[in-house]
């Protein structure tokens, strides 16, 4: 099994629908992140969490929310999806004292 | 100004060639630097960290120039399997938020 697992891997939805992307990890890392990747823009940070009680907004948090249900689980929600949220979403984890991230395989979301 | 900027390429090189490219960063307080590799539609994976003194890992050499605020990656004896997008990654002092460049695409042809 992968160290960082994202579900679903692919999702097509319609404008206005609520979507949840889930991430779970087996690395025992405290830090978890959600990024989105768009062509030509690189990865942009949506939200990050340093432990279960710590949630922080990243550079593009508008239209998104997150929940850190446990140390191993960090989910991203789009309350009312819009087409410009069509992107590849990555969850990542980082261990304490280290800046190296381990990424999940990505969730490709298409909003029609 | 973007925190991390890269030449998007693509750099098209024949097998066996040497290819090099840079990445500039805007935060002079940045302390940690990395190169990640991303294959098409896959997740980024750490290629190597970049140390102040420069470092080498097999055919890959990374350099840091703090005065000019850039890092570089050089690939010697390119292989077909080196074809990928290389992401420059930077963070600030005691800041675990990493900033990613948009990537430099390298295509190695037979």
Coordinates of C-alpha atoms in Angstrom, one line a residue:
Chain A
X1 CA 0.0 0.0 0.0
X2 CA 1.1 3.5 -0.7
X3 CA 2.4 5.7 2.2
X4 CA -0.1 8.5 1.2
X5 CA -3.4 7.4 -0.3
X6 CA -5.8 9.8 -2.0
X7 CA -9.4 9.0 -2.9
X8 CA -11.0 9.4 -5.4
X9 CA -8.3 9.4 -8.0
X10 CA -10.6 10.9 -10.6
X11 CA -13.8 12.7 -10.2
X12 CA -16.1 14.5 -12.6
X13 CA -18.8 16.6 -11.1
X14 CA -21.1 19.5 -11.9
X15 CA -21.0 23.1 -10.8
X16 CA -22.6 23.6 -7.4
X17 CA -22.0 20.1 -6.1
X18 CA -20.2 19.4 -2.8
X19 CA -17.0 17.4 -3.2
X20 CA -14.7 15.8 -0.7
X21 CA -11.2 14.6 -1.4
X22 CA -9.7 12.3 1.2
X23 CA -6.2 11.6 2.2
X24 CA -4.7 9.1 4.6
X25 CA -1.1 8.3 5.4
X26 CA 0.8 5.5 7.1
X27 CA 4.0 7.4 7.6
X28 CA 3.1 8.7 11.1
X29 CA 3.8 12.3 10.0
X30 CA 2.4 15.2 11.9
X31 CA 2.3 17.7 9.0
X32 CA -0.2 17.3 6.1
X33 CA -0.9 19.5 3.2
X34 CA -3.3 20.0 0.3
X35 CA -2.0 21.5 -3.0
X36 CA -3.5 22.0 -6.3
X37 CA -1.6 21.9 -9.6
X38 CA -2.6 23.8 -12.7
X39 CA -0.6 23.8 -16.0
X40 CA 2.1 26.5 -15.9
X41 CA 1.4 27.5 -12.3
X42 CA 3.1 24.9 -10.3
X43 CA 1.7 23.6 -7.0
X44 CA -0.2 26.0 -4.9
X45 CA -0.9 25.5 -1.2
X46 CA -4.5 25.3 -0.2
X47 CA -4.4 24.3 3.4
X48 CA -2.0 22.7 5.8
X49 CA -2.1 21.2 9.2
X50 CA 0.7 20.6 11.7
X51 CA -1.3 18.4 14.0
X52 CA -4.9 17.5 14.6
X53 CA -5.8 20.7 16.4
X54 CA -3.9 22.9 14.0
X55 CA -5.3 24.0 10.6
X56 CA -3.9 26.8 8.5
X57 CA -4.9 28.5 5.3
X58 CA -2.5 28.5 2.4
X59 CA -2.3 30.9 -0.5
X60 CA -5.5 29.8 -2.2
X61 CA -7.9 28.7 0.5
X62 CA -11.1 30.5 -0.8
X63 CA -13.8 28.0 -1.8
X64 CA -12.1 25.2 0.1
X65 CA -12.3 23.8 3.6
X66 CA -10.5 21.0 5.4
X67 CA -10.8 18.6 8.2
X68 CA -8.1 16.8 10.1
X69 CA -10.0 13.9 11.5
X70 CA -7.0 12.1 12.9
X71 CA -3.2 12.3 12.6
X72 CA -3.4 10.1 9.6
X73 CA -6.4 11.7 7.8
X74 CA -6.8 15.0 6.2
X75 CA -9.7 15.7 3.9
X76 CA -10.4 18.6 1.5
X77 CA -13.9 19.8 0.7
X78 CA -15.3 22.0 -2.0
X79 CA -18.6 23.2 -0.7
X80 CA -19.9 24.3 -4.0
X81 CA -17.7 23.3 -6.9
X82 CA -17.0 25.7 -9.7
X83 CA -15.3 25.1 -13.1
X84 CA -12.1 27.0 -12.2
X85 CA -11.5 24.4 -9.4
X86 CA -10.8 21.9 -12.1
X87 CA -7.3 20.8 -11.3
X88 CA -5.0 18.0 -10.1
X89 CA -5.0 17.9 -6.3
X90 CA -2.2 16.5 -4.2
X91 CA -2.1 15.6 -0.6
X92 CA 1.4 15.6 1.0
X93 CA 2.9 14.7 4.4
X94 CA 6.0 15.9 6.2
X95 CA 7.8 14.6 9.2
X96 CA 8.7 16.8 12.2
X97 CA 12.0 18.6 11.7
X98 CA 12.2 17.7 8.0
X99 CA 11.1 19.7 5.0
X100 CA 10.9 16.8 2.6
X101 CA 7.3 16.0 1.5
X102 CA 5.8 12.7 0.5
X103 CA 3.0 13.1 -2.0
X104 CA -0.1 11.0 -2.7
X105 CA -0.8 10.0 -6.3
X106 CA -3.1 12.9 -6.9
X107 CA -6.9 13.4 -7.4
X108 CA -7.9 14.7 -10.7
X109 CA -11.1 16.8 -10.4
X110 CA -13.1 18.1 -13.3
X111 CA -16.0 20.5 -12.6
X112 CA -18.4 20.9 -15.5
Chain B
X1 CA 6.7 38.4 -8.4
X2 CA 6.5 34.7 -8.0
X3 CA 8.4 33.2 -5.0
X4 CA 10.0 30.7 -7.2
X5 CA 10.6 31.0 -11.0
X6 CA 11.8 28.5 -13.5
X7 CA 12.3 28.4 -17.2
X8 CA 9.5 26.1 -18.3
X9 CA 11.6 24.7 -21.2
X10 CA 11.2 22.3 -22.8
X11 CA 14.8 21.3 -23.0
X12 CA 15.1 18.7 -25.7
X13 CA 18.4 16.9 -25.6
X14 CA 19.9 13.8 -27.1
X15 CA 20.9 10.8 -25.0
X16 CA 24.3 11.3 -23.4
X17 CA 24.1 15.1 -23.5
X18 CA 24.5 17.4 -20.5
X19 CA 21.6 19.7 -19.6
X20 CA 21.5 22.4 -17.0
X21 CA 18.9 24.9 -15.8
X22 CA 18.3 27.3 -13.0
X23 CA 15.6 28.4 -10.7
X24 CA 15.4 31.8 -9.0
X25 CA 13.8 32.5 -5.6
X26 CA 12.6 35.8 -4.2
X27 CA 12.9 35.3 -0.4
X28 CA 16.4 36.0 0.7
X29 CA 15.7 34.3 4.0
X30 CA 15.0 31.0 2.4
X31 CA 17.0 28.2 4.1
X32 CA 16.1 25.0 2.4
X33 CA 16.2 24.1 -1.2
X34 CA 15.2 21.0 -3.1
X35 CA 14.7 19.6 -6.6
X36 CA 11.7 17.3 -7.1
X37 CA 11.0 15.3 -10.2
X38 CA 7.5 14.9 -11.6
X39 CA 6.6 12.5 -14.3
X40 CA 3.6 13.2 -16.4
X41 CA 0.4 13.1 -14.4
X42 CA 2.2 11.6 -11.4
X43 CA 3.1 12.9 -8.0
X44 CA 6.3 14.9 -7.4
X45 CA 9.1 13.0 -5.8
X46 CA 12.2 14.3 -4.1
X47 CA 15.2 14.2 -6.4
X48 CA 17.8 15.8 -4.1
X49 CA 18.3 18.4 -1.5
X50 CA 20.5 21.4 -2.4
X51 CA 23.2 22.3 0.1
X52 CA 25.2 25.5 0.4
X53 CA 28.4 23.8 -0.7
X54 CA 26.7 22.2 -3.7
X55 CA 26.1 18.5 -3.9
X56 CA 26.2 15.6 -6.4
X57 CA 24.2 12.5 -6.7
X58 CA 25.3 10.3 -9.5
X59 CA 24.8 12.1 -12.7
X60 CA 22.9 15.0 -11.0
X61 CA 24.6 18.1 -9.6
X62 CA 22.9 20.8 -7.7
X63 CA 24.3 24.2 -6.8
X64 CA 23.1 27.1 -4.7
X65 CA 24.0 30.7 -5.2
X66 CA 22.7 32.7 -2.3
X67 CA 24.1 36.0 -3.5
X68 CA 22.1 35.8 -6.7
X69 CA 19.3 33.8 -5.2
X70 CA 19.2 30.9 -7.6
X71 CA 19.7 27.2 -7.6
X72 CA 20.8 25.0 -10.5
X73 CA 20.5 21.5 -11.6
X74 CA 22.8 19.8 -14.0
X75 CA 22.2 16.4 -15.5
X76 CA 25.2 14.6 -17.1
X77 CA 25.0 11.7 -19.6
X78 CA 21.3 12.1 -20.0
X79 CA 19.2 9.0 -20.1
X80 CA 15.7 8.5 -21.7
X81 CA 14.5 7.9 -18.2
X82 CA 15.5 11.4 -17.2
X83 CA 12.6 12.8 -19.3
X84 CA 10.4 14.6 -16.7
X85 CA 9.5 17.9 -15.2
X86 CA 11.9 19.2 -12.6
X87 CA 10.4 21.3 -9.8
X88 CA 12.4 23.8 -7.8
X89 CA 11.3 23.9 -4.2
X90 CA 12.2 26.5 -1.6
X91 CA 11.1 27.3 2.0
X92 CA 11.8 30.0 4.5
X93 CA 13.6 29.8 7.9
X94 CA 11.6 27.6 10.3
X95 CA 8.8 27.6 7.9
X96 CA 7.5 24.3 6.8
X97 CA 5.5 25.7 3.9
X98 CA 7.3 24.9 0.7
X99 CA 7.0 27.1 -2.4
X100 CA 7.1 25.3 -5.7
X101 CA 8.2 26.5 -9.1
X102 CA 6.1 25.7 -12.1
X103 CA 8.8 23.2 -13.3
X104 CA 11.3 22.8 -16.1
X105 CA 10.5 20.1 -18.6
X106 CA 13.3 18.0 -19.9
X107 CA 12.9 15.6 -22.8
X108 CA 15.7 13.2 -23.7
X109 CA 15.5 11.7 -27.2
X110 CA 17.2 8.6 -28.5

